[in-house]
Each structure stands twice: as structure tokens, then as C-alpha cells.
mmCIF file with all atom_site columns, C-alpha atoms in Angstrom:
data_model
loop_
_atom_site.group_PDB
_atom_site.id
_atom_site.type_symbol
_atom_site.label_atom_id
_atom_site.label_alt_id
_atom_site.label_comp_id
_atom_site.label_asym_id
_atom_site.label_entity_id
_atom_site.label_seq_id
_atom_site.pdbx_PDB_ins_code
_atom_site.Cartn_x
_atom_site.Cartn_y
_atom_site.Cartn_z
_atom_site.occupancy
_atom_site.B_iso_or_equiv
_atom_site.pdbx_formal_charge
_atom_site.auth_seq_id
_atom_site.auth_comp_id
_atom_site.auth_asym_id
_atom_site.auth_atom_id
_atom_site.pdbx_PDB_model_num
ATOM 1   C CA . MET A 1 1   ? 130.508 5.768   -73.578  1.00 53.00 ? 7   MET A CA 1
ATOM 2   C CA . ASN A 1 2   ? 131.900 7.010   -76.722  1.00 58.00 ? 8   ASN A CA 1
ATOM 3   C CA . LYS A 1 3   ? 129.567 9.420   -78.602  1.00 58.00 ? 9   LYS A CA 1
ATOM 4   C CA . ASN A 1 4   ? 130.288 7.681   -82.197  1.00 58.00 ? 10  ASN A CA 1
ATOM 5   C CA . LEU A 1 5   ? 129.829 4.180   -81.054  1.00 53.00 ? 11  LEU A CA 1
ATOM 6   C CA . PHE A 1 6   ? 126.450 5.060   -79.463  1.00 52.00 ? 12  PHE A CA 1
ATOM 7   C CA . TRP A 1 7   ? 125.245 6.440   -82.835  1.00 57.00 ? 13  TRP A CA 1
ATOM 8   C CA . LEU A 1 8   ? 126.679 3.398   -84.481  1.00 54.00 ? 14  LEU A CA 1
ATOM 9   C CA . ILE A 1 9   ? 124.553 1.101   -82.167  1.00 58.00 ? 15  ILE A CA 1
ATOM 10  C CA . ALA A 1 10  ? 121.649 3.275   -82.907  1.00 55.00 ? 16  ALA A CA 1
ATOM 11  C CA . LEU A 1 11  ? 122.062 3.125   -86.448  1.00 53.00 ? 17  LEU A CA 1
ATOM 12  C CA . LEU A 1 12  ? 122.523 -0.788  -86.896  1.00 56.00 ? 18  LEU A CA 1
ATOM 13  C CA . PHE A 1 13  ? 119.418 -0.957  -84.637  1.00 55.00 ? 19  PHE A CA 1
ATOM 14  C CA . THR A 1 14  ? 117.282 0.756   -86.860  1.00 57.00 ? 20  THR A CA 1
ATOM 15  C CA . LEU A 1 15  ? 118.582 -0.597  -90.022  1.00 53.00 ? 21  LEU A CA 1
ATOM 16  C CA . SER A 1 16  ? 117.836 -4.174  -88.282  1.00 56.00 ? 22  SER A CA 1
ATOM 17  C CA . PHE A 1 17  ? 114.213 -3.371  -87.567  1.00 52.00 ? 23  PHE A CA 1
ATOM 18  C CA . GLY A 1 18  ? 113.701 -2.138  -91.105  1.00 52.00 ? 24  GLY A CA 1
ATOM 19  C CA . PHE A 1 19  ? 114.822 -5.031  -92.222  1.00 47.00 ? 25  PHE A CA 1
ATOM 20  C CA . MET A 1 20  ? 112.542 -7.332  -90.070  1.00 52.00 ? 26  MET A CA 1
ATOM 21  C CA . SER A 1 21  ? 109.803 -4.860  -91.263  1.00 50.00 ? 27  SER A CA 1
ATOM 22  C CA . CYS A 1 22  ? 110.243 -5.786  -94.712  1.00 50.00 ? 28  CYS A CA 1
ATOM 23  C CA . ALA A 1 23  ? 110.869 -9.437  -94.323  1.00 46.00 ? 29  ALA A CA 1
ATOM 24  C CA . GLU A 1 24  ? 107.400 -9.357  -92.694  1.00 50.00 ? 30  GLU A CA 1
ATOM 25  C CA . ASP A 1 25  ? 105.859 -7.320  -95.373  1.00 51.00 ? 31  ASP A CA 1
ATOM 26  C CA . THR A 1 26  ? 107.196 -8.930  -98.598  1.00 58.00 ? 32  THR A CA 1
ATOM 27  C CA . ALA A 1 27  ? 106.236 -12.481 -97.015  1.00 65.00 ? 33  ALA A CA 1
ATOM 28  C CA . VAL A 1 28  ? 104.651 -14.938 -99.850  1.00 75.00 ? 34  VAL A CA 1
ATOM 29  C CA . GLU A 1 29  ? 101.233 -15.998 -99.047  1.00 81.00 ? 35  GLU A CA 1
ATOM 30  C CA . ASP A 1 30  ? 100.487 -19.538 -99.789  1.00 87.00 ? 36  ASP A CA 1
ATOM 31  C CA . PRO A 1 31  ? 98.646  -19.648 -103.009 1.00 86.00 ? 37  PRO A CA 1
ATOM 32  C CA . TYR A 1 32  ? 97.161  -22.939 -102.481 1.00 93.00 ? 38  TYR A CA 1
ATOM 33  C CA . ALA A 1 33  ? 96.093  -21.972 -99.030  1.00 93.00 ? 39  ALA A CA 1
ATOM 34  C CA . ASN A 1 34  ? 92.257  -23.729 -98.071  1.00 95.00 ? 40  ASN A CA 1
ATOM 35  C CA . TRP A 1 35  ? 92.482  -24.804 -101.634 1.00 97.00 ? 41  TRP A CA 1
ATOM 36  C CA . ASN A 1 36  ? 89.256  -26.983 -101.365 1.00 96.00 ? 42  ASN A CA 1
ATOM 37  C CA . ASP A 1 37  ? 86.820  -24.083 -99.880  1.00 97.00 ? 43  ASP A CA 1
ATOM 38  C CA . ARG A 1 38  ? 88.004  -21.805 -102.293 1.00 97.00 ? 44  ARG A CA 1
ATOM 39  C CA . ASN A 1 39  ? 87.056  -23.716 -104.999 1.00 98.00 ? 45  ASN A CA 1
ATOM 40  C CA . VAL A 1 40  ? 84.110  -24.890 -103.566 1.00 97.00 ? 46  VAL A CA 1
ATOM 41  C CA . ARG A 1 41  ? 83.286  -21.088 -103.506 1.00 97.00 ? 47  ARG A CA 1
ATOM 42  C CA . TYR A 1 42  ? 84.469  -20.053 -106.644 1.00 98.00 ? 48  TYR A CA 1
ATOM 43  C CA . LEU A 1 43  ? 82.469  -22.742 -108.514 1.00 98.00 ? 49  LEU A CA 1
ATOM 44  C CA . ASP A 1 44  ? 79.580  -21.676 -106.689 1.00 97.00 ? 50  ASP A CA 1
ATOM 45  C CA . SER A 1 45  ? 80.243  -18.081 -108.230 1.00 98.00 ? 51  SER A CA 1
ATOM 46  C CA . ILE A 1 46  ? 80.148  -19.132 -111.754 1.00 98.00 ? 52  ILE A CA 1
ATOM 47  C CA . ALA A 1 47  ? 77.270  -21.555 -111.534 1.00 97.00 ? 53  ALA A CA 1
ATOM 48  C CA . ASP A 1 48  ? 75.236  -18.272 -109.891 1.00 97.00 ? 54  ASP A CA 1
ATOM 49  C CA . VAL A 1 49  ? 76.507  -16.122 -113.078 1.00 97.00 ? 55  VAL A CA 1
ATOM 50  C CA . ALA A 1 50  ? 75.795  -18.806 -115.668 1.00 97.00 ? 56  ALA A CA 1
ATOM 51  C CA . ARG A 1 51  ? 72.173  -19.618 -114.384 1.00 96.00 ? 57  ARG A CA 1
ATOM 52  C CA . ALA A 1 52  ? 71.358  -15.775 -114.321 1.00 97.00 ? 58  ALA A CA 1
ATOM 53  C CA . ASN A 1 53  ? 72.620  -15.653 -118.009 1.00 97.00 ? 59  ASN A CA 1
ATOM 54  C CA . GLU A 1 54  ? 71.781  -19.034 -119.262 1.00 97.00 ? 60  GLU A CA 1
ATOM 55  C CA . ILE A 1 55  ? 71.159  -19.585 -123.291 1.00 97.00 ? 61  ILE A CA 1
ATOM 56  C CA . PRO A 1 56  ? 70.362  -23.149 -124.396 1.00 95.00 ? 62  PRO A CA 1
ATOM 57  C CA . GLU A 1 57  ? 73.026  -23.074 -127.362 1.00 95.00 ? 63  GLU A CA 1
ATOM 58  C CA . LEU A 1 58  ? 76.442  -21.099 -127.955 1.00 96.00 ? 64  LEU A CA 1
ATOM 59  C CA . ASN A 1 59  ? 75.153  -18.481 -130.328 1.00 95.00 ? 65  ASN A CA 1
ATOM 60  C CA . GLU A 1 60  ? 75.178  -15.451 -128.060 1.00 97.00 ? 66  GLU A CA 1
ATOM 61  C CA . VAL A 1 61  ? 78.689  -13.716 -127.091 1.00 98.00 ? 67  VAL A CA 1
ATOM 62  C CA . GLU A 1 62  ? 79.019  -13.114 -123.291 1.00 97.00 ? 68  GLU A CA 1
ATOM 63  C CA . LYS A 1 63  ? 75.965  -15.592 -122.533 1.00 98.00 ? 69  LYS A CA 1
ATOM 64  C CA . TRP A 1 64  ? 76.422  -19.078 -120.828 1.00 98.00 ? 70  TRP A CA 1
ATOM 65  C CA . VAL A 1 65  ? 75.532  -22.453 -121.565 1.00 97.00 ? 71  VAL A CA 1
ATOM 66  C CA . ILE A 1 66  ? 75.500  -24.953 -118.480 1.00 97.00 ? 72  ILE A CA 1
ATOM 67  C CA . LYS A 1 67  ? 75.707  -28.513 -120.019 1.00 96.00 ? 73  LYS A CA 1
ATOM 68  C CA . CYS A 1 68  ? 75.148  -31.774 -117.707 1.00 95.00 ? 74  CYS A CA 1
ATOM 69  C CA . ASN A 1 69  ? 77.906  -34.430 -117.662 1.00 94.00 ? 75  ASN A CA 1
ATOM 70  C CA . TYR A 1 70  ? 77.326  -36.588 -120.673 1.00 89.00 ? 76  TYR A CA 1
ATOM 71  C CA . LYS A 1 71  ? 77.877  -39.527 -118.641 1.00 86.00 ? 77  LYS A CA 1
ATOM 72  C CA . ILE A 1 72  ? 74.726  -38.821 -116.609 1.00 84.00 ? 78  ILE A CA 1
ATOM 73  C CA . SER A 1 73  ? 72.897  -37.466 -119.536 1.00 61.00 ? 79  SER A CA 1
ATOM 74  C CA . ASN A 1 74  ? 73.404  -40.888 -121.219 1.00 57.00 ? 80  ASN A CA 1
ATOM 75  C CA . GLU A 1 75  ? 71.600  -42.467 -118.018 1.00 51.00 ? 81  GLU A CA 1
ATOM 76  C CA . SER A 1 76  ? 68.622  -39.864 -117.906 1.00 47.00 ? 82  SER A CA 1
ATOM 77  C CA . SER A 1 77  ? 65.850  -38.363 -119.541 1.00 41.00 ? 83  SER A CA 1
ATOM 78  C CA . LEU A 1 78  ? 67.418  -34.843 -119.878 1.00 41.00 ? 84  LEU A CA 1
ATOM 79  C CA . ASN A 1 79  ? 68.835  -35.356 -123.305 1.00 41.00 ? 85  ASN A CA 1
ATOM 80  C CA . PRO A 1 80  ? 69.825  -39.309 -123.943 1.00 38.00 ? 86  PRO A CA 1
ATOM 81  C CA . GLY A 1 81  ? 72.988  -39.619 -125.878 1.00 38.00 ? 87  GLY A CA 1
ATOM 82  C CA . LEU A 1 82  ? 74.971  -36.335 -125.087 1.00 44.00 ? 88  LEU A CA 1
ATOM 83  C CA . GLY A 1 83  ? 75.142  -33.937 -122.341 1.00 45.00 ? 89  GLY A CA 1
ATOM 84  C CA . GLY A 1 84  ? 71.982  -32.345 -121.165 1.00 50.00 ? 90  GLY A CA 1
ATOM 85  C CA . SER A 1 85  ? 70.464  -29.037 -119.760 1.00 50.00 ? 91  SER A CA 1
ATOM 86  C CA . SER A 1 86  ? 71.598  -28.664 -116.463 1.00 51.00 ? 92  SER A CA 1
ATOM 87  C CA . VAL A 1 87  ? 67.855  -28.222 -115.616 1.00 49.00 ? 93  VAL A CA 1
ATOM 88  C CA . SER A 1 88  ? 65.399  -31.277 -115.775 1.00 49.00 ? 94  SER A CA 1
ATOM 89  C CA . SER A 1 89  ? 62.087  -31.084 -117.090 1.00 48.00 ? 95  SER A CA 1
ATOM 90  C CA . ASN A 1 90  ? 61.027  -34.306 -114.921 1.00 54.00 ? 96  ASN A CA 1
ATOM 91  C CA . PRO A 1 91  ? 59.739  -33.463 -111.477 1.00 50.00 ? 97  PRO A CA 1
ATOM 92  C CA . PHE A 1 92  ? 60.142  -36.947 -110.158 1.00 50.00 ? 98  PHE A CA 1
ATOM 93  C CA . GLU A 1 93  ? 64.237  -36.313 -111.089 1.00 54.00 ? 99  GLU A CA 1
ATOM 94  C CA . THR A 1 94  ? 66.995  -35.475 -108.893 1.00 56.00 ? 100 THR A CA 1
ATOM 95  C CA . PRO A 1 95  ? 68.473  -32.458 -110.901 1.00 59.00 ? 101 PRO A CA 1
ATOM 96  C CA . PRO A 1 96  ? 72.352  -32.653 -111.233 1.00 65.00 ? 102 PRO A CA 1
ATOM 97  C CA . SER A 1 97  ? 74.371  -30.584 -108.235 1.00 87.00 ? 103 SER A CA 1
ATOM 98  C CA . VAL A 1 98  ? 76.773  -27.790 -109.317 1.00 95.00 ? 104 VAL A CA 1
ATOM 99  C CA . ASN A 1 99  ? 79.442  -30.358 -109.870 1.00 96.00 ? 105 ASN A CA 1
ATOM 100 C CA . ASP A 1 100 ? 77.445  -32.288 -112.430 1.00 95.00 ? 106 ASP A CA 1
ATOM 101 C CA . SER A 1 101 ? 77.732  -29.664 -115.081 1.00 96.00 ? 107 SER A CA 1
ATOM 102 C CA . VAL A 1 102 ? 80.389  -27.534 -117.151 1.00 97.00 ? 108 VAL A CA 1
ATOM 103 C CA . TYR A 1 103 ? 79.621  -24.102 -117.175 1.00 98.00 ? 109 TYR A CA 1
ATOM 104 C CA . MET A 1 104 ? 80.595  -22.105 -120.550 1.00 98.00 ? 110 MET A CA 1
ATOM 105 C CA . LYS A 1 105 ? 80.828  -18.447 -121.433 1.00 98.00 ? 111 LYS A CA 1
ATOM 106 C CA . VAL A 1 106 ? 81.095  -17.873 -125.089 1.00 98.00 ? 112 VAL A CA 1
ATOM 107 C CA . LEU A 1 107 ? 83.451  -15.395 -126.489 1.00 98.00 ? 113 LEU A CA 1
ATOM 108 C CA . GLU A 1 108 ? 83.593  -16.117 -130.020 1.00 98.00 ? 114 GLU A CA 1
ATOM 109 C CA . VAL A 1 109 ? 80.709  -17.799 -132.546 1.00 97.00 ? 115 VAL A CA 1
ATOM 110 C CA . GLY A 1 110 ? 81.918  -19.458 -135.591 1.00 96.00 ? 116 GLY A CA 1
ATOM 111 C CA . GLU A 1 111 ? 81.073  -18.034 -138.527 1.00 94.00 ? 117 GLU A CA 1
ATOM 112 C CA . GLY A 1 112 ? 79.318  -20.127 -141.800 1.00 90.00 ? 118 GLY A CA 1
ATOM 113 C CA . SER A 1 113 ? 75.995  -22.451 -141.982 1.00 88.00 ? 119 SER A CA 1
ATOM 114 C CA . ASN A 1 114 ? 77.586  -25.798 -142.318 1.00 91.00 ? 120 ASN A CA 1
ATOM 115 C CA . ARG A 1 115 ? 79.919  -25.834 -139.232 1.00 94.00 ? 121 ARG A CA 1
ATOM 116 C CA . ILE A 1 116 ? 79.899  -29.398 -137.185 1.00 94.00 ? 122 ILE A CA 1
ATOM 117 C CA . SER A 1 117 ? 79.696  -30.374 -133.548 1.00 95.00 ? 123 SER A CA 1
ATOM 118 C CA . PRO A 1 118 ? 81.990  -33.504 -133.167 1.00 95.00 ? 124 PRO A CA 1
ATOM 119 C CA . LEU A 1 119 ? 80.626  -36.701 -132.602 1.00 90.00 ? 125 LEU A CA 1
ATOM 120 C CA . TYR A 1 120 ? 82.074  -39.491 -130.259 1.00 84.00 ? 126 TYR A CA 1
ATOM 121 C CA . THR A 1 121 ? 84.419  -41.262 -132.317 1.00 87.00 ? 127 THR A CA 1
ATOM 122 C CA . ASP A 1 122 ? 85.697  -37.779 -133.597 1.00 93.00 ? 128 ASP A CA 1
ATOM 123 C CA . THR A 1 123 ? 89.192  -35.765 -133.161 1.00 94.00 ? 129 THR A CA 1
ATOM 124 C CA . VAL A 1 124 ? 89.188  -32.448 -132.536 1.00 95.00 ? 130 VAL A CA 1
ATOM 125 C CA . SER A 1 125 ? 91.537  -29.893 -133.388 1.00 96.00 ? 131 SER A CA 1
ATOM 126 C CA . VAL A 1 126 ? 91.760  -27.143 -130.573 1.00 97.00 ? 132 VAL A CA 1
ATOM 127 C CA . TYR A 1 127 ? 93.555  -24.015 -128.943 1.00 98.00 ? 133 TYR A CA 1
ATOM 128 C CA . TYR A 1 128 ? 93.486  -24.133 -125.242 1.00 98.00 ? 134 TYR A CA 1
ATOM 129 C CA . ARG A 1 129 ? 94.825  -22.377 -122.188 1.00 98.00 ? 135 ARG A CA 1
ATOM 130 C CA . GLY A 1 130 ? 94.363  -24.082 -118.620 1.00 98.00 ? 136 GLY A CA 1
ATOM 131 C CA . GLU A 1 131 ? 94.173  -22.071 -115.621 1.00 98.00 ? 137 GLU A CA 1
ATOM 132 C CA . LEU A 1 132 ? 93.426  -22.599 -111.937 1.00 98.00 ? 138 LEU A CA 1
ATOM 133 C CA . ILE A 1 133 ? 91.579  -20.608 -110.008 1.00 97.00 ? 139 ILE A CA 1
ATOM 134 C CA . ASN A 1 134 ? 94.500  -18.556 -108.404 1.00 96.00 ? 140 ASN A CA 1
ATOM 135 C CA . GLY A 1 135 ? 95.396  -17.746 -112.267 1.00 95.00 ? 141 GLY A CA 1
ATOM 136 C CA . THR A 1 136 ? 98.184  -20.224 -112.387 1.00 96.00 ? 142 THR A CA 1
ATOM 137 C CA . VAL A 1 137 ? 98.697  -21.490 -116.028 1.00 97.00 ? 143 VAL A CA 1
ATOM 138 C CA . PHE A 1 138 ? 99.127  -25.489 -116.053 1.00 96.00 ? 144 PHE A CA 1
ATOM 139 C CA . ASP A 1 139 ? 98.845  -26.233 -119.774 1.00 96.00 ? 145 ASP A CA 1
ATOM 140 C CA . GLN A 1 140 ? 98.468  -24.377 -123.142 1.00 97.00 ? 146 GLN A CA 1
ATOM 141 C CA . ASN A 1 141 ? 99.543  -24.577 -126.466 1.00 96.00 ? 147 ASN A CA 1
ATOM 142 C CA . TYR A 1 142 ? 99.780  -20.905 -127.266 1.00 96.00 ? 148 TYR A CA 1
ATOM 143 C CA . SER A 1 143 ? 101.188 -18.047 -125.469 1.00 93.00 ? 149 SER A CA 1
ATOM 144 C CA . GLY A 1 144 ? 99.972  -14.264 -125.252 1.00 95.00 ? 150 GLY A CA 1
ATOM 145 C CA . ASP A 1 145 ? 97.044  -13.553 -127.193 1.00 96.00 ? 151 ASP A CA 1
ATOM 146 C CA . LEU A 1 146 ? 95.954  -16.168 -129.405 1.00 96.00 ? 152 LEU A CA 1
ATOM 147 C CA . ASP A 1 147 ? 96.223  -15.567 -133.072 1.00 96.00 ? 153 ASP A CA 1
ATOM 148 C CA . THR A 1 148 ? 95.159  -18.359 -135.619 1.00 93.00 ? 154 THR A CA 1
ATOM 149 C CA . GLU A 1 149 ? 97.736  -17.369 -138.306 1.00 93.00 ? 155 GLU A CA 1
ATOM 150 C CA . VAL A 1 150 ? 100.715 -17.945 -135.626 1.00 95.00 ? 156 VAL A CA 1
ATOM 151 C CA . HIS A 1 151 ? 99.437  -20.585 -133.264 1.00 97.00 ? 157 HIS A CA 1
ATOM 152 C CA . VAL A 1 152 ? 99.154  -24.178 -133.801 1.00 96.00 ? 158 VAL A CA 1
ATOM 153 C CA . PRO A 1 153 ? 96.418  -26.181 -132.837 1.00 97.00 ? 159 PRO A CA 1
ATOM 154 C CA . THR A 1 154 ? 96.493  -29.427 -131.193 1.00 96.00 ? 160 THR A CA 1
ATOM 155 C CA . HIS A 1 155 ? 94.653  -32.696 -132.093 1.00 95.00 ? 161 HIS A CA 1
ATOM 156 C CA . PHE A 1 156 ? 92.730  -34.903 -129.423 1.00 94.00 ? 162 PHE A CA 1
ATOM 157 C CA . ALA A 1 157 ? 90.800  -37.827 -130.049 1.00 91.00 ? 163 ALA A CA 1
ATOM 158 C CA . LEU A 1 158 ? 87.305  -37.438 -128.050 1.00 87.00 ? 164 LEU A CA 1
ATOM 159 C CA . GLN A 1 159 ? 86.757  -40.916 -127.312 1.00 75.00 ? 165 GLN A CA 1
ATOM 160 C CA . ALA A 1 160 ? 86.571  -41.179 -123.401 1.00 51.00 ? 166 ALA A CA 1
ATOM 161 C CA . ASP A 1 161 ? 87.581  -44.767 -122.836 1.00 52.00 ? 167 ASP A CA 1
ATOM 162 C CA . GLN A 1 162 ? 91.086  -44.180 -123.471 1.00 47.00 ? 168 GLN A CA 1
ATOM 163 C CA . THR A 1 163 ? 93.347  -44.409 -120.517 1.00 55.00 ? 169 THR A CA 1
ATOM 164 C CA . ASP A 1 164 ? 95.219  -41.570 -121.477 1.00 63.00 ? 170 ASP A CA 1
ATOM 165 C CA . GLY A 1 165 ? 92.006  -39.523 -122.885 1.00 77.00 ? 171 GLY A CA 1
ATOM 166 C CA . LEU A 1 166 ? 90.347  -36.099 -122.484 1.00 91.00 ? 172 LEU A CA 1
ATOM 167 C CA . ILE A 1 167 ? 88.684  -35.347 -119.224 1.00 94.00 ? 173 ILE A CA 1
ATOM 168 C CA . VAL A 1 168 ? 85.156  -35.689 -119.118 1.00 94.00 ? 174 VAL A CA 1
ATOM 169 C CA . GLY A 1 169 ? 84.421  -31.861 -118.433 1.00 96.00 ? 175 GLY A CA 1
ATOM 170 C CA . TRP A 1 170 ? 86.202  -31.642 -122.145 1.00 96.00 ? 176 TRP A CA 1
ATOM 171 C CA . ILE A 1 171 ? 84.165  -34.545 -123.821 1.00 95.00 ? 177 ILE A CA 1
ATOM 172 C CA . THR A 1 172 ? 80.902  -32.672 -122.361 1.00 95.00 ? 178 THR A CA 1
ATOM 173 C CA . ALA A 1 173 ? 81.627  -29.352 -123.373 1.00 97.00 ? 179 ALA A CA 1
ATOM 174 C CA . LEU A 1 174 ? 82.890  -30.302 -127.166 1.00 97.00 ? 180 LEU A CA 1
ATOM 175 C CA . GLN A 1 175 ? 79.811  -32.236 -128.084 1.00 94.00 ? 181 GLN A CA 1
ATOM 176 C CA . TYR A 1 176 ? 78.100  -28.600 -128.101 1.00 96.00 ? 182 TYR A CA 1
ATOM 177 C CA . MET A 1 177 ? 80.607  -26.730 -129.470 1.00 97.00 ? 183 MET A CA 1
ATOM 178 C CA . LYS A 1 178 ? 80.528  -26.321 -133.371 1.00 97.00 ? 184 LYS A CA 1
ATOM 179 C CA . GLU A 1 179 ? 84.078  -25.080 -135.345 1.00 97.00 ? 185 GLU A CA 1
ATOM 180 C CA . GLY A 1 180 ? 84.758  -21.653 -134.886 1.00 97.00 ? 186 GLY A CA 1
ATOM 181 C CA . ASP A 1 181 ? 83.378  -21.286 -131.317 1.00 98.00 ? 187 ASP A CA 1
ATOM 182 C CA . ARG A 1 182 ? 85.199  -20.161 -128.540 1.00 98.00 ? 188 ARG A CA 1
ATOM 183 C CA . VAL A 1 183 ? 84.265  -20.634 -124.940 1.00 98.00 ? 189 VAL A CA 1
ATOM 184 C CA . GLU A 1 184 ? 85.671  -19.605 -121.473 1.00 98.00 ? 190 GLU A CA 1
ATOM 185 C CA . LEU A 1 185 ? 84.977  -23.222 -119.958 1.00 98.00 ? 191 LEU A CA 1
ATOM 186 C CA . TYR A 1 186 ? 84.870  -24.062 -116.281 1.00 98.00 ? 192 TYR A CA 1
ATOM 187 C CA . ILE A 1 187 ? 85.116  -27.630 -114.900 1.00 98.00 ? 193 ILE A CA 1
ATOM 188 C CA . PRO A 1 188 ? 84.368  -28.524 -111.564 1.00 98.00 ? 194 PRO A CA 1
ATOM 189 C CA . SER A 1 189 ? 87.206  -30.724 -110.223 1.00 97.00 ? 195 SER A CA 1
ATOM 190 C CA . ALA A 1 190 ? 84.821  -34.075 -110.300 1.00 96.00 ? 196 ALA A CA 1
ATOM 191 C CA . LEU A 1 191 ? 84.829  -33.757 -113.995 1.00 96.00 ? 197 LEU A CA 1
ATOM 192 C CA . GLY A 1 192 ? 88.357  -32.683 -114.272 1.00 96.00 ? 198 GLY A CA 1
ATOM 193 C CA . TYR A 1 193 ? 90.804  -34.967 -112.371 1.00 95.00 ? 199 TYR A CA 1
ATOM 194 C CA . GLY A 1 194 ? 88.939  -35.280 -108.705 1.00 95.00 ? 200 GLY A CA 1
ATOM 195 C CA . THR A 1 195 ? 90.663  -35.897 -105.785 1.00 94.00 ? 201 THR A CA 1
ATOM 196 C CA . GLN A 1 196 ? 93.788  -36.774 -107.327 1.00 91.00 ? 202 GLN A CA 1
ATOM 197 C CA . SER A 1 197 ? 96.432  -34.224 -108.248 1.00 93.00 ? 203 SER A CA 1
ATOM 198 C CA . GLN A 1 198 ? 97.617  -34.190 -111.672 1.00 90.00 ? 204 GLN A CA 1
ATOM 199 C CA . SER A 1 199 ? 101.308 -32.456 -112.251 1.00 88.00 ? 205 SER A CA 1
ATOM 200 C CA . SER A 1 200 ? 100.827 -28.815 -111.411 1.00 92.00 ? 206 SER A CA 1
ATOM 201 C CA . ILE A 1 201 ? 96.952  -29.380 -110.676 1.00 96.00 ? 207 ILE A CA 1
ATOM 202 C CA . PRO A 1 202 ? 96.410  -29.976 -107.111 1.00 97.00 ? 208 PRO A CA 1
ATOM 203 C CA . ALA A 1 203 ? 93.725  -32.341 -105.914 1.00 97.00 ? 209 ALA A CA 1
ATOM 204 C CA . ASN A 1 204 ? 89.828  -31.149 -105.569 1.00 97.00 ? 210 ASN A CA 1
ATOM 205 C CA . SER A 1 205 ? 90.793  -28.203 -108.357 1.00 98.00 ? 211 SER A CA 1
ATOM 206 C CA . VAL A 1 206 ? 88.039  -26.045 -110.571 1.00 98.00 ? 212 VAL A CA 1
ATOM 207 C CA . LEU A 1 207 ? 89.670  -26.082 -113.994 1.00 98.00 ? 213 LEU A CA 1
ATOM 208 C CA . LYS A 1 208 ? 89.477  -23.268 -115.878 1.00 98.00 ? 214 LYS A CA 1
ATOM 209 C CA . PHE A 1 209 ? 89.755  -23.164 -119.892 1.00 98.00 ? 215 PHE A CA 1
ATOM 210 C CA . ASP A 1 210 ? 89.961  -20.742 -122.807 1.00 98.00 ? 216 ASP A CA 1
ATOM 211 C CA . LEU A 1 211 ? 88.933  -23.518 -125.483 1.00 98.00 ? 217 LEU A CA 1
ATOM 212 C CA . LYS A 1 212 ? 88.605  -22.724 -129.452 1.00 98.00 ? 218 LYS A CA 1
ATOM 213 C CA . LEU A 1 213 ? 87.119  -25.488 -131.469 1.00 98.00 ? 219 LEU A CA 1
ATOM 214 C CA . GLU A 1 214 ? 89.121  -24.995 -134.820 1.00 97.00 ? 220 GLU A CA 1
ATOM 215 C CA . LYS A 1 215 ? 88.131  -28.127 -136.726 1.00 96.00 ? 221 LYS A CA 1
ATOM 216 C CA . VAL A 1 216 ? 86.443  -31.592 -136.319 1.00 96.00 ? 222 VAL A CA 1
ATOM 217 C CA . ILE A 1 217 ? 88.360  -34.230 -138.100 1.00 94.00 ? 223 ILE A CA 1
ATOM 218 C CA . HIS A 1 218 ? 86.520  -37.671 -138.979 1.00 87.00 ? 224 HIS A CA 1
ATOM 219 C CA . PRO A 1 219 ? 88.044  -41.015 -138.400 1.00 81.00 ? 225 PRO A CA 1
ATOM 220 C CA . ASP A 1 220 ? 89.287  -42.822 -141.609 1.00 69.00 ? 226 ASP A CA 1
ATOM 221 C CA . GLY A 1 221 ? 88.899  -46.305 -140.152 1.00 52.00 ? 227 GLY A CA 1
ATOM 222 C CA . LEU A 1 222 ? 88.401  -48.293 -137.249 1.00 43.00 ? 228 LEU A CA 1
ATOM 223 C CA . GLU A 1 223 ? 92.458  -47.971 -136.123 1.00 46.00 ? 229 GLU A CA 1
ATOM 224 C CA . SER A 1 224 ? 92.647  -44.338 -136.760 1.00 45.00 ? 230 SER A CA 1
ATOM 225 C CA . TYR A 1 225 ? 90.093  -42.531 -134.658 1.00 41.00 ? 231 TYR A CA 1
ATOM 226 C CA . SER A 1 226 ? 91.924  -43.356 -131.150 1.00 39.00 ? 232 SER A CA 1
ATOM 227 C CA . LEU A 1 227 ? 95.194  -41.801 -132.519 1.00 39.00 ? 233 LEU A CA 1
ATOM 228 C CA . LYS A 1 228 ? 96.072  -38.280 -132.804 1.00 38.00 ? 234 LYS A CA 1
ATOM 229 C CA . VAL A 1 229 ? 96.268  -36.801 -135.786 1.00 36.00 ? 235 VAL A CA 1
ATOM 230 C CA . ASP A 1 230 ? 99.806  -35.151 -137.425 1.00 35.00 ? 236 ASP A CA 1
#
């Protein structure tokens, strides 16, 4: 065999082997593989951290507040009318599961003594960014670091009976926040979109939000409180 031809074949073989190795090394892993199990384990780990650092109110940075789904609490003795604590004081009452509560890590505590929390019929002005457990951002109203001098908040009606209203996890958390508070909010899938996928959110997804309550807006009348404020 011609010596030059031999070396050419050897070179081509080496290059083809290198390309195959690179292709194997750069294979993209499915970011949603074992999605259900990963979300279950993730929520369990968040709940463990939150319980170990829990305080009753959002008044200390880096601490956690856990609040039960307000729908459950409205029917229980935990705290009628709003979402209650994650711990029941009634020994005959079945305590909520990890999926029945929202978990809030305090990032900022608002200033002032006249700050208010939203009522069920109020509208809220908020900054937010929503992520999945793999870091995928699915919704936000600001990019980069939050700058309240530059970014514009969004207004949402708090009512839960709207077909296009807020998810239960948001409503539960917001009723415990006061103006100026900012939290890292973790919502179980059961208090988010559940077993149904929603746009870029797969079914059974734990939702993580950076959420800041800028302002509470009281309704002017019966016809106005279910509308978004301009």
C-alpha cells in the first residue's frame, strides 16, 4: 500500500474517532428527566430547611415562614379566615402534608409601621420572577437584578374565583406579606398548576418565585376590584 495513503487513512480514522467522542461528551441531558420524582425530593428538602428555620411572621431576613393553603385553613381550626401555620395545635386534627403549605424565605422586610397586607378583595402591585427547580425562568416582569427605580410592577387582583386568577400558592403567601416585603416563595405543584402543564411549566412542577409586594390597592367599588389596575 502507498505509504501516503496509509497515513491518510490513519488520520481520517483518528479524526472520526475524535468526532464521535466529542459527540458523546456533548450529548445534552434531558432537563426534565424524572421530573416528578425530582420535584418531590426538592420540595421535601425545602420543607426540611424551612421547618428548621421557621418563624411565625415575615420579620427577620433569612428566616422562613410556612403557611398552610388558605382554602384548607378556612375549614380548619388552625386560623380561620386565612392560611394558618403549618403546625396544628389540635391533637385530633390531621396535620397538613408538605404539599399543603407554601414556604417563604424572607429576603427583605419592608419599612414603616403603617404597612398593610392585602385582603381577599384587594389588588396587589408586585415584582416577580418565576423559575422551575432546574432554573428555567417561565415568567418575570423584570430582568437582571431588581431595581424598583427602573422596573415596573404588575397589578393582579387577589380574588381566587376568577377563571384566570392567581394560583392558590400566590394568594396564600400574599395575604401574609406586607408592603415592601420580599420573599423567595416555594409553591408545591398542588398549590400551583397541579397535574396540568401550563405553557412552559410541565405538570407536577414545584414553582419558585422571587416575589416583592410593592403596594396594596383597595377596590373603588364592586365593579373595579376584579380588574387589573393600570
